[in-house]
Amino acid sequence: MERITPLLWLLFSAGGTVAALFLPVHLFLTGLAFPLGWLEAPSYESVLHLMARPPVRLYLFVIIALPLFHWAHRFRYTLYDGLQLKHLTMLIAVLCYGAAVLGTIVTAYLLWTMP
Amino acid sequence: MNVGPHYTLYHPRWYRRRVSVWWWLQKRSYTGFVLRELTSVFVAFFAVVYLWQLRALAQGPDAYAQFLARLKTPLFLTLDTVAFLFVLFHAITWFNLTPKAMVVRARGKRVPDRVIIGSNYAAWLVVSVAVAVVLLRG
């Protein structure tokens, strides 16, 4: 565990920066502006047209996968401190980072196989 | 940890005051800290919504329309509003903290905190506008 701590910290901070820069606008558009009709949601064809470009897929991979590692690292400590679960260190770490790795694999798979 | 035979790692037998699980409600700065830590849950929520959207897109136009319709339900509107506010809180606290996490030097002098924070917000604005323009133009 100690040996990969610097890597986990790097992923946490990279993911935190990506989340801070990119997630508010995406959540605002997808979660509020489109469903409430403030702005028109892009059509199926135009989204697929956008996603035909590899840089767009890479972008989506980055804004989904990196924030997952940010979550894993921060949530792990939230559980330790907030719920006083220090004695479950290993279990919590495996569950959190495991979920992030699984999410990353699913993201890569979906983006790779997208028509 | 140097302990005797009766001690275990996480339950040593010295005196310790029990701290309530709700310790963070007693002081505003503690509450702010825990709320900031909880923003990560909503960061993960975003990832789940986007994965769900990707799956809908892969399945075809009907699934995508269903996804868009599902986001209009009160449940998702509420979740998305809360998530948006928490992610906003994450962004603001993250930008304001950067000068403390990273010291930038230019020509041998330390760059003032407000310059670093200001450039964060400027980058945020540029990125947000760019994303909106690309998404809305299609």
Short mmCIF file of N, CA, C and O in Angstrom, two decimals, chain B:
data_model
loop_
_atom_site.label_atom_id
_atom_site.label_comp_id
_atom_site.label_asym_id
_atom_site.label_seq_id
_atom_site.Cartn_x
_atom_site.Cartn_y
_atom_site.Cartn_z
N MET B 1 4.20 0.27 15.86
CA MET B 1 3.77 0.73 17.16
C MET B 1 4.36 -0.18 18.24
O MET B 1 4.28 -1.39 18.13
N ASN B 2 4.92 0.44 19.24
CA ASN B 2 5.56 -0.34 20.31
C ASN B 2 4.57 -0.56 21.44
O ASN B 2 4.33 0.30 22.27
N VAL B 3 3.97 -1.73 21.46
CA VAL B 3 2.96 -1.99 22.47
C VAL B 3 3.21 -3.34 23.13
O VAL B 3 3.87 -4.20 22.57
N GLY B 4 2.65 -3.51 24.32
CA GLY B 4 2.80 -4.75 25.06
C GLY B 4 1.92 -5.85 24.49
O GLY B 4 1.19 -5.64 23.53
N PRO B 5 1.98 -7.01 25.09
CA PRO B 5 1.27 -8.18 24.55
C PRO B 5 -0.24 -8.04 24.56
O PRO B 5 -0.92 -8.68 23.77
N HIS B 6 -0.80 -7.19 25.47
CA HIS B 6 -2.26 -7.12 25.56
C HIS B 6 -2.86 -6.11 24.62
O HIS B 6 -4.06 -6.02 24.50
N TYR B 7 -2.00 -5.34 24.00
CA TYR B 7 -2.53 -4.28 23.14
C TYR B 7 -2.69 -4.77 21.71
O TYR B 7 -1.87 -5.52 21.21
N THR B 8 -3.75 -4.29 21.07
CA THR B 8 -3.86 -4.51 19.62
C THR B 8 -3.67 -3.17 18.94
O THR B 8 -3.78 -2.12 19.58
N LEU B 9 -3.41 -3.21 17.67
CA LEU B 9 -3.01 -2.01 16.93
C LEU B 9 -4.02 -0.87 17.09
O LEU B 9 -3.65 0.25 17.37
N TYR B 10 -5.30 -1.15 16.93
CA TYR B 10 -6.27 -0.05 16.91
C TYR B 10 -7.05 0.10 18.21
O TYR B 10 -7.85 0.99 18.35
N HIS B 11 -6.80 -0.79 19.17
CA HIS B 11 -7.48 -0.63 20.44
C HIS B 11 -6.49 -0.71 21.60
O HIS B 11 -6.55 -1.61 22.42
N PRO B 12 -5.57 0.23 21.66
CA PRO B 12 -4.62 0.22 22.78
C PRO B 12 -5.36 0.58 24.06
O PRO B 12 -6.42 1.20 24.01
N ARG B 13 -4.80 0.17 25.19
CA ARG B 13 -5.58 0.29 26.42
C ARG B 13 -5.33 1.59 27.16
O ARG B 13 -5.58 1.66 28.34
N TRP B 14 -4.80 2.60 26.50
CA TRP B 14 -4.68 3.86 27.23
C TRP B 14 -6.01 4.60 27.19
O TRP B 14 -6.91 4.29 26.43
N TYR B 15 -6.09 5.64 28.04
CA TYR B 15 -7.35 6.35 28.16
C TYR B 15 -7.60 7.19 26.92
O TYR B 15 -6.75 7.93 26.47
N ARG B 16 -8.79 7.09 26.42
CA ARG B 16 -9.17 7.88 25.27
C ARG B 16 -10.59 8.33 25.42
O ARG B 16 -11.46 7.52 25.72
N ARG B 17 -10.81 9.61 25.16
CA ARG B 17 -12.20 10.07 25.22
C ARG B 17 -12.91 9.64 23.96
O ARG B 17 -12.37 9.74 22.87
N ARG B 18 -14.12 9.15 24.10
CA ARG B 18 -14.90 8.77 22.93
C ARG B 18 -15.33 10.02 22.19
O ARG B 18 -15.79 10.98 22.79
N VAL B 19 -15.14 10.01 20.88
CA VAL B 19 -15.59 11.15 20.07
C VAL B 19 -16.83 10.71 19.31
O VAL B 19 -16.86 9.64 18.71
N SER B 20 -17.86 11.54 19.37
CA SER B 20 -19.11 11.21 18.68
C SER B 20 -18.87 11.17 17.17
O SER B 20 -18.01 11.86 16.64
N VAL B 21 -19.68 10.35 16.48
CA VAL B 21 -19.60 10.31 15.02
C VAL B 21 -20.02 11.65 14.43
O VAL B 21 -19.69 12.00 13.31
N TRP B 22 -20.74 12.43 15.22
CA TRP B 22 -21.25 13.73 14.74
C TRP B 22 -20.35 14.89 15.15
O TRP B 22 -20.80 16.03 15.22
N TRP B 23 -19.08 14.61 15.44
CA TRP B 23 -18.15 15.65 15.90
C TRP B 23 -18.11 16.86 14.99
O TRP B 23 -17.90 17.98 15.42
N TRP B 24 -18.37 16.64 13.71
CA TRP B 24 -18.20 17.73 12.74
C TRP B 24 -19.37 18.71 12.71
O TRP B 24 -19.36 19.69 11.97
N LEU B 25 -20.43 18.45 13.50
CA LEU B 25 -21.56 19.38 13.53
C LEU B 25 -21.38 20.47 14.58
O LEU B 25 -22.15 21.41 14.66
N GLN B 26 -20.31 20.32 15.42
CA GLN B 26 -20.17 21.24 16.55
C GLN B 26 -19.51 22.56 16.18
O GLN B 26 -19.56 23.52 16.93
N LYS B 27 -18.88 22.60 15.03
CA LYS B 27 -18.18 23.83 14.67
C LYS B 27 -18.33 24.03 13.17
O LYS B 27 -18.25 23.07 12.40
N ARG B 28 -18.51 25.27 12.74
CA ARG B 28 -18.77 25.53 11.33
C ARG B 28 -17.64 25.08 10.42
O ARG B 28 -17.86 24.52 9.36
N SER B 29 -16.39 25.34 10.88
CA SER B 29 -15.27 24.97 10.01
C SER B 29 -15.19 23.46 9.85
O SER B 29 -14.82 22.95 8.79
N TYR B 30 -15.57 22.71 10.90
CA TYR B 30 -15.57 21.25 10.79
C TYR B 30 -16.65 20.79 9.82
O TYR B 30 -16.44 19.86 9.03
N THR B 31 -17.82 21.44 9.90
CA THR B 31 -18.91 21.08 9.00
C THR B 31 -18.50 21.34 7.55
O THR B 31 -18.75 20.51 6.67
N GLY B 32 -17.84 22.49 7.34
CA GLY B 32 -17.35 22.81 6.01
C GLY B 32 -16.39 21.76 5.50
O GLY B 32 -16.45 21.35 4.34
N PHE B 33 -15.52 21.31 6.39
CA PHE B 33 -14.54 20.28 6.02
C PHE B 33 -15.24 19.00 5.57
O PHE B 33 -14.92 18.43 4.52
N VAL B 34 -16.22 18.55 6.37
CA VAL B 34 -16.90 17.29 6.03
C VAL B 34 -17.72 17.45 4.75
O VAL B 34 -17.74 16.55 3.91
N LEU B 35 -18.38 18.60 4.59
CA LEU B 35 -19.13 18.83 3.35
C LEU B 35 -18.19 18.81 2.15
O LEU B 35 -18.51 18.27 1.09
N ARG B 36 -17.02 19.39 2.32
CA ARG B 36 -16.03 19.40 1.23
C ARG B 36 -15.60 17.97 0.90
O ARG B 36 -15.49 17.60 -0.26
N GLU B 37 -15.40 17.19 1.95
CA GLU B 37 -15.02 15.79 1.72
C GLU B 37 -16.13 15.04 1.00
O GLU B 37 -15.86 14.17 0.18
N LEU B 38 -17.39 15.39 1.33
CA LEU B 38 -18.52 14.67 0.73
C LEU B 38 -18.73 15.02 -0.74
O LEU B 38 -19.46 14.34 -1.44
N THR B 39 -18.09 16.11 -1.22
CA THR B 39 -18.25 16.46 -2.64
C THR B 39 -17.83 15.31 -3.53
O THR B 39 -18.34 15.17 -4.64
N SER B 40 -16.90 14.47 -3.04
CA SER B 40 -16.40 13.38 -3.88
C SER B 40 -17.52 12.42 -4.27
O SER B 40 -17.51 11.84 -5.36
N VAL B 41 -18.54 12.28 -3.42
CA VAL B 41 -19.66 11.39 -3.73
C VAL B 41 -20.38 11.89 -4.99
O VAL B 41 -20.79 11.10 -5.85
N PHE B 42 -20.48 13.20 -5.12
CA PHE B 42 -21.20 13.76 -6.26
C PHE B 42 -20.33 13.79 -7.51
O PHE B 42 -20.83 13.76 -8.62
N VAL B 43 -19.02 13.84 -7.30
CA VAL B 43 -18.09 13.69 -8.42
C VAL B 43 -18.27 12.29 -9.02
O VAL B 43 -18.36 12.11 -10.23
N ALA B 44 -18.41 11.28 -8.13
CA ALA B 44 -18.63 9.91 -8.60
C ALA B 44 -20.01 9.79 -9.25
O ALA B 44 -20.18 9.08 -10.24
N PHE B 45 -20.99 10.52 -8.70
CA PHE B 45 -22.34 10.51 -9.27
C PHE B 45 -22.31 10.97 -10.73
O PHE B 45 -22.94 10.38 -11.60
N PHE B 46 -21.53 12.02 -10.99
CA PHE B 46 -21.38 12.50 -12.37
C PHE B 46 -20.86 11.38 -13.27
O PHE B 46 -21.38 11.15 -14.38
N ALA B 47 -19.84 10.68 -12.80
CA ALA B 47 -19.24 9.61 -13.61
C ALA B 47 -20.29 8.54 -13.93
O ALA B 47 -20.37 8.04 -15.06
N VAL B 48 -21.11 8.21 -12.94
CA VAL B 48 -22.14 7.19 -13.15
C VAL B 48 -23.17 7.66 -14.19
O VAL B 48 -23.54 6.91 -15.10
N VAL B 49 -23.59 8.92 -14.07
CA VAL B 49 -24.57 9.45 -15.03
C VAL B 49 -23.98 9.43 -16.45
O VAL B 49 -24.65 9.04 -17.41
N TYR B 50 -22.71 9.79 -16.56
CA TYR B 50 -22.11 9.82 -17.90
C TYR B 50 -21.90 8.42 -18.47
O TYR B 50 -22.02 8.22 -19.68
N LEU B 51 -21.60 7.46 -17.60
CA LEU B 51 -21.48 6.08 -18.07
C LEU B 51 -22.84 5.58 -18.56
O LEU B 51 -22.95 4.90 -19.58
N TRP B 52 -23.87 5.94 -17.82
CA TRP B 52 -25.24 5.58 -18.19
C TRP B 52 -25.59 6.21 -19.55
O TRP B 52 -26.17 5.55 -20.43
N GLN B 53 -25.18 7.45 -19.74
CA GLN B 53 -25.43 8.12 -21.01
C GLN B 53 -24.67 7.42 -22.16
O GLN B 53 -25.23 7.22 -23.24
N LEU B 54 -23.42 7.03 -21.90
CA LEU B 54 -22.64 6.34 -22.93
C LEU B 54 -23.30 5.03 -23.33
O LEU B 54 -23.38 4.68 -24.50
N ARG B 55 -23.82 4.32 -22.31
CA ARG B 55 -24.47 3.05 -22.60
C ARG B 55 -25.73 3.28 -23.44
O ARG B 55 -25.99 2.56 -24.41
N ALA B 56 -26.49 4.34 -23.09
CA ALA B 56 -27.69 4.66 -23.86
C ALA B 56 -27.33 5.01 -25.30
O ALA B 56 -28.00 4.57 -26.24
N LEU B 57 -26.27 5.77 -25.47
CA LEU B 57 -25.83 6.14 -26.83
C LEU B 57 -25.43 4.90 -27.62
O LEU B 57 -25.73 4.79 -28.82
N ALA B 58 -24.77 3.97 -26.95
CA ALA B 58 -24.33 2.75 -27.64
C ALA B 58 -25.53 1.90 -28.05
O ALA B 58 -25.49 1.20 -29.06
N GLN B 59 -26.62 1.98 -27.26
CA GLN B 59 -27.79 1.13 -27.55
C GLN B 59 -28.66 1.69 -28.66
O GLN B 59 -29.46 0.95 -29.23
N GLY B 60 -28.56 2.99 -28.94
CA GLY B 60 -29.34 3.54 -30.05
C GLY B 60 -30.19 4.73 -29.68
O GLY B 60 -30.23 5.13 -28.51
N PRO B 61 -30.87 5.33 -30.67
CA PRO B 61 -31.63 6.56 -30.47
C PRO B 61 -32.74 6.42 -29.42
O PRO B 61 -32.98 7.35 -28.64
N ASP B 62 -33.42 5.25 -29.40
CA ASP B 62 -34.51 5.08 -28.43
C ASP B 62 -33.99 5.12 -27.00
O ASP B 62 -34.58 5.77 -26.14
N ALA B 63 -32.89 4.41 -26.77
CA ALA B 63 -32.31 4.38 -25.43
C ALA B 63 -31.84 5.78 -25.02
O ALA B 63 -31.98 6.17 -23.86
N TYR B 64 -31.30 6.53 -25.98
CA TYR B 64 -30.83 7.89 -25.68
C TYR B 64 -32.02 8.78 -25.32
O TYR B 64 -31.95 9.56 -24.36
N ALA B 65 -33.13 8.65 -26.07
CA ALA B 65 -34.33 9.44 -25.77
C ALA B 65 -34.86 9.08 -24.38
O ALA B 65 -35.29 9.96 -23.62
N GLN B 66 -34.79 7.81 -24.05
CA GLN B 66 -35.25 7.36 -22.73
C GLN B 66 -34.37 7.94 -21.62
O GLN B 66 -34.87 8.35 -20.57
N PHE B 67 -33.07 7.98 -21.90
CA PHE B 67 -32.13 8.57 -20.94
C PHE B 67 -32.47 10.04 -20.70
O PHE B 67 -32.56 10.49 -19.56
N LEU B 68 -32.71 10.79 -21.79
CA LEU B 68 -33.04 12.21 -21.66
C LEU B 68 -34.36 12.40 -20.90
O LEU B 68 -34.49 13.32 -20.09
N ALA B 69 -35.32 11.49 -21.17
CA ALA B 69 -36.61 11.59 -20.47
C ALA B 69 -36.45 11.30 -18.99
O ALA B 69 -37.07 11.96 -18.14
N ARG B 70 -35.60 10.33 -18.67
CA ARG B 70 -35.38 9.96 -17.27
C ARG B 70 -34.78 11.13 -16.48
O ARG B 70 -35.09 11.32 -15.31
N LEU B 71 -33.94 11.91 -17.15
CA LEU B 71 -33.32 13.05 -16.46
C LEU B 71 -34.33 14.14 -16.13
O LEU B 71 -34.06 15.02 -15.32
N LYS B 72 -35.51 14.09 -16.76
CA LYS B 72 -36.54 15.12 -16.51
C LYS B 72 -37.41 14.77 -15.31
O LYS B 72 -38.25 15.57 -14.92
N THR B 73 -37.25 13.57 -14.74
CA THR B 73 -38.07 13.20 -13.59
C THR B 73 -37.61 13.98 -12.36
O THR B 73 -36.45 14.36 -12.25
N PRO B 74 -38.56 14.25 -11.43
CA PRO B 74 -38.22 15.04 -10.23
C PRO B 74 -37.04 14.44 -9.46
O PRO B 74 -36.20 15.18 -8.93
N LEU B 75 -36.96 13.11 -9.42
CA LEU B 75 -35.86 12.47 -8.69
C LEU B 75 -34.51 12.91 -9.25
O LEU B 75 -33.62 13.34 -8.50
N PHE B 76 -34.37 12.82 -10.58
CA PHE B 76 -33.07 13.17 -11.16
C PHE B 76 -32.82 14.66 -11.17
O PHE B 76 -31.67 15.10 -11.03
N LEU B 77 -33.89 15.46 -11.31
CA LEU B 77 -33.70 16.91 -11.24
C LEU B 77 -33.18 17.30 -9.85
O LEU B 77 -32.29 18.14 -9.73
N THR B 78 -33.73 16.66 -8.82
CA THR B 78 -33.28 16.95 -7.45
C THR B 78 -31.83 16.51 -7.27
O THR B 78 -30.98 17.27 -6.81
N LEU B 79 -31.55 15.25 -7.66
CA LEU B 79 -30.19 14.72 -7.53
C LEU B 79 -29.18 15.58 -8.28
O LEU B 79 -28.11 15.89 -7.77
N ASP B 80 -29.55 15.97 -9.51
CA ASP B 80 -28.62 16.75 -10.33
C ASP B 80 -28.40 18.15 -9.76
O ASP B 80 -27.29 18.68 -9.85
N THR B 81 -29.45 18.73 -9.16
CA THR B 81 -29.28 20.05 -8.54
C THR B 81 -28.31 19.95 -7.36
O THR B 81 -27.37 20.75 -7.24
N VAL B 82 -28.55 18.97 -6.50
CA VAL B 82 -27.66 18.79 -5.34
C VAL B 82 -26.24 18.50 -5.81
O VAL B 82 -25.27 19.09 -5.33
N ALA B 83 -26.11 17.61 -6.79
CA ALA B 83 -24.78 17.25 -7.30
C ALA B 83 -24.08 18.47 -7.89
O ALA B 83 -22.89 18.68 -7.66
N PHE B 84 -24.83 19.28 -8.63
CA PHE B 84 -24.24 20.48 -9.23
C PHE B 84 -23.71 21.42 -8.14
O PHE B 84 -22.58 21.91 -8.23
N LEU B 85 -24.51 21.62 -7.08
CA LEU B 85 -24.07 22.51 -6.00
C LEU B 85 -22.81 21.97 -5.30
O LEU B 85 -21.88 22.73 -5.01
N PHE B 86 -22.79 20.66 -5.07
CA PHE B 86 -21.62 20.07 -4.41
C PHE B 86 -20.38 20.14 -5.31
O PHE B 86 -19.27 20.40 -4.84
N VAL B 87 -20.55 19.91 -6.60
CA VAL B 87 -19.42 19.97 -7.51
C VAL B 87 -18.90 21.40 -7.62
O VAL B 87 -17.69 21.64 -7.71
N LEU B 88 -19.84 22.35 -7.57
CA LEU B 88 -19.46 23.76 -7.56
C LEU B 88 -18.63 24.07 -6.31
O LEU B 88 -17.60 24.75 -6.37
N PHE B 89 -19.07 23.54 -5.17
CA PHE B 89 -18.36 23.72 -3.90
C PHE B 89 -16.96 23.10 -4.00
O PHE B 89 -15.97 23.69 -3.55
N HIS B 90 -16.89 21.92 -4.62
CA HIS B 90 -15.59 21.30 -4.82
C HIS B 90 -14.69 22.19 -5.65
O HIS B 90 -13.53 22.42 -5.30
N ALA B 91 -15.23 22.72 -6.76
CA ALA B 91 -14.41 23.54 -7.67
C ALA B 91 -13.87 24.77 -6.93
O ALA B 91 -12.67 25.06 -6.99
N ILE B 92 -14.76 25.46 -6.21
CA ILE B 92 -14.35 26.70 -5.53
C ILE B 92 -13.30 26.41 -4.46
O ILE B 92 -12.25 27.07 -4.40
N THR B 93 -13.55 25.39 -3.62
CA THR B 93 -12.58 25.08 -2.57
C THR B 93 -11.26 24.61 -3.18
O THR B 93 -10.19 24.91 -2.68
N TRP B 94 -11.35 23.85 -4.28
CA TRP B 94 -10.14 23.32 -4.92
C TRP B 94 -9.29 24.45 -5.49
O TRP B 94 -8.08 24.50 -5.29
N PHE B 95 -9.94 25.39 -6.19
CA PHE B 95 -9.20 26.51 -6.78
C PHE B 95 -8.57 27.37 -5.70
O PHE B 95 -7.43 27.83 -5.83
N ASN B 96 -9.32 27.60 -4.62
CA ASN B 96 -8.79 28.47 -3.56
C ASN B 96 -7.66 27.81 -2.79
O ASN B 96 -6.85 28.50 -2.17
N LEU B 97 -7.60 26.49 -2.82
CA LEU B 97 -6.56 25.78 -2.07
C LEU B 97 -5.25 25.63 -2.85
O LEU B 97 -4.21 25.40 -2.24
N THR B 98 -5.32 25.74 -4.18
CA THR B 98 -4.11 25.44 -4.97
C THR B 98 -2.85 26.17 -4.52
O THR B 98 -1.79 25.56 -4.46
N PRO B 99 -2.92 27.48 -4.20
CA PRO B 99 -1.66 28.13 -3.80
C PRO B 99 -1.05 27.51 -2.54
O PRO B 99 0.16 27.60 -2.33
N LYS B 100 -1.90 26.89 -1.71
CA LYS B 100 -1.37 26.26 -0.49
C LYS B 100 -0.74 24.91 -0.81
O LYS B 100 0.19 24.48 -0.14
N ALA B 101 -1.24 24.25 -1.85
CA ALA B 101 -0.71 22.93 -2.20
C ALA B 101 0.51 23.04 -3.10
O ALA B 101 1.35 22.15 -3.14
N MET B 102 0.60 24.16 -3.83
CA MET B 102 1.64 24.25 -4.85
C MET B 102 2.18 25.68 -4.87
O MET B 102 1.43 26.62 -5.08
N VAL B 103 3.46 25.80 -4.63
CA VAL B 103 4.08 27.13 -4.66
C VAL B 103 4.72 27.33 -6.03
O VAL B 103 5.56 26.55 -6.46
N VAL B 104 4.27 28.37 -6.72
CA VAL B 104 4.81 28.65 -8.05
C VAL B 104 5.79 29.81 -7.96
O VAL B 104 5.52 30.81 -7.31
N ARG B 105 6.94 29.63 -8.60
CA ARG B 105 7.93 30.71 -8.60
C ARG B 105 8.17 31.19 -10.01
O ARG B 105 8.23 30.39 -10.95
N ALA B 106 8.29 32.51 -10.17
CA ALA B 106 8.63 33.07 -11.47
C ALA B 106 9.73 34.10 -11.25
O ALA B 106 9.61 34.98 -10.40
N ARG B 107 10.82 33.96 -11.97
CA ARG B 107 12.00 34.83 -11.83
C ARG B 107 12.44 34.93 -10.37
O ARG B 107 12.67 36.02 -9.85
N GLY B 108 12.48 33.78 -9.72
CA GLY B 108 12.98 33.74 -8.35
C GLY B 108 12.04 34.27 -7.30
O GLY B 108 12.33 34.22 -6.11
N LYS B 109 10.88 34.76 -7.73
CA LYS B 109 9.94 35.29 -6.75
C LYS B 109 8.71 34.41 -6.69
O LYS B 109 8.29 33.85 -7.70
N ARG B 110 8.13 34.35 -5.50
CA ARG B 110 6.93 33.55 -5.35
C ARG B 110 5.73 34.29 -5.97
O ARG B 110 5.52 35.47 -5.70
N VAL B 111 5.01 33.55 -6.82
CA VAL B 111 3.82 34.15 -7.45
C VAL B 111 2.74 34.32 -6.37
O VAL B 111 2.47 33.39 -5.62
N PRO B 112 2.16 35.54 -6.26
CA PRO B 112 1.16 35.77 -5.20
C PRO B 112 -0.03 34.82 -5.33
O PRO B 112 -0.43 34.44 -6.43
N ASP B 113 -0.60 34.48 -4.16
CA ASP B 113 -1.73 33.54 -4.13
C ASP B 113 -2.87 33.97 -5.04
O ASP B 113 -3.45 33.16 -5.75
N ARG B 114 -3.19 35.27 -5.01
CA ARG B 114 -4.37 35.70 -5.76
C ARG B 114 -4.17 35.56 -7.26
O ARG B 114 -5.14 35.38 -8.01
N VAL B 115 -2.91 35.62 -7.72
CA VAL B 115 -2.64 35.42 -9.14
C VAL B 115 -2.94 33.96 -9.54
O VAL B 115 -3.58 33.69 -10.56
N ILE B 116 -2.48 33.03 -8.68
CA ILE B 116 -2.73 31.60 -8.96
C ILE B 116 -4.23 31.31 -8.92
O ILE B 116 -4.78 30.68 -9.82
N ILE B 117 -4.89 31.82 -7.87
CA ILE B 117 -6.34 31.59 -7.75
C ILE B 117 -7.07 32.21 -8.94
O ILE B 117 -7.94 31.59 -9.56
N GLY B 118 -6.66 33.44 -9.30
CA GLY B 118 -7.30 34.13 -10.42
C GLY B 118 -7.14 33.36 -11.72
O GLY B 118 -8.10 33.22 -12.49
N SER B 119 -5.96 32.82 -11.96
CA SER B 119 -5.76 32.09 -13.22
C SER B 119 -6.58 30.79 -13.22
O SER B 119 -7.03 30.34 -14.28
N ASN B 120 -6.78 30.21 -12.04
CA ASN B 120 -7.66 29.03 -11.96
C ASN B 120 -9.07 29.37 -12.42
O ASN B 120 -9.67 28.64 -13.21
N TYR B 121 -9.59 30.48 -11.91
CA TYR B 121 -10.95 30.86 -12.27
C TYR B 121 -11.03 31.24 -13.75
O TYR B 121 -12.03 30.93 -14.42
N ALA B 122 -10.00 31.88 -14.26
CA ALA B 122 -9.98 32.24 -15.68
C ALA B 122 -10.01 30.97 -16.54
O ALA B 122 -10.78 30.87 -17.50
N ALA B 123 -9.19 29.98 -16.16
CA ALA B 123 -9.16 28.71 -16.90
C ALA B 123 -10.53 28.03 -16.83
O ALA B 123 -11.02 27.48 -17.83
N TRP B 124 -11.14 28.10 -15.65
CA TRP B 124 -12.47 27.50 -15.45
C TRP B 124 -13.49 28.10 -16.41
O TRP B 124 -14.25 27.39 -17.07
N LEU B 125 -13.46 29.45 -16.51
CA LEU B 125 -14.39 30.16 -17.39
C LEU B 125 -14.18 29.74 -18.85
O LEU B 125 -15.13 29.40 -19.56
N VAL B 126 -12.91 29.73 -19.29
CA VAL B 126 -12.60 29.38 -20.68
C VAL B 126 -13.07 27.96 -20.98
O VAL B 126 -13.74 27.71 -22.00
N VAL B 127 -12.74 27.05 -20.09
CA VAL B 127 -13.11 25.64 -20.28
C VAL B 127 -14.64 25.48 -20.35
O VAL B 127 -15.16 24.80 -21.23
N SER B 128 -15.34 26.14 -19.42
CA SER B 128 -16.79 25.98 -19.38
C SER B 128 -17.44 26.50 -20.65
O SER B 128 -18.34 25.85 -21.21
N VAL B 129 -16.99 27.66 -21.10
CA VAL B 129 -17.56 28.23 -22.33
C VAL B 129 -17.24 27.31 -23.52
O VAL B 129 -18.12 27.01 -24.34
N ALA B 130 -16.01 26.83 -23.59
CA ALA B 130 -15.61 25.96 -24.71
C ALA B 130 -16.46 24.69 -24.74
O ALA B 130 -16.97 24.30 -25.80
N VAL B 131 -16.65 24.06 -23.58
CA VAL B 131 -17.46 22.83 -23.52
C VAL B 131 -18.88 23.13 -23.98
O VAL B 131 -19.46 22.38 -24.78
N ALA B 132 -19.45 24.22 -23.47
CA ALA B 132 -20.83 24.57 -23.83
C ALA B 132 -20.95 24.81 -25.34
O ALA B 132 -21.89 24.33 -25.97
N VAL B 133 -20.00 25.54 -25.90
CA VAL B 133 -20.07 25.85 -27.33
C VAL B 133 -20.00 24.57 -28.17
O VAL B 133 -20.83 24.35 -29.07
N VAL B 134 -19.05 23.69 -27.84
CA VAL B 134 -18.91 22.45 -28.61
C VAL B 134 -20.17 21.59 -28.50
O VAL B 134 -20.68 21.07 -29.48
N LEU B 135 -20.69 21.47 -27.27
CA LEU B 135 -21.88 20.62 -27.05
C LEU B 135 -23.12 21.19 -27.74
O LEU B 135 -23.92 20.45 -28.29
N LEU B 136 -23.28 22.51 -27.71
CA LEU B 136 -24.50 23.11 -28.24
C LEU B 136 -24.46 23.21 -29.76
O LEU B 136 -25.49 23.12 -30.41
N ARG B 137 -23.28 23.36 -30.31
CA ARG B 137 -23.19 23.43 -31.77
C ARG B 137 -23.31 22.05 -32.39
O ARG B 137 -23.72 21.92 -33.53
N GLY B 138 -22.91 21.03 -31.63
CA GLY B 138 -23.04 19.65 -32.10
C GLY B 138 -21.99 19.23 -33.09
O GLY B 138 -21.13 19.95 -33.53
#
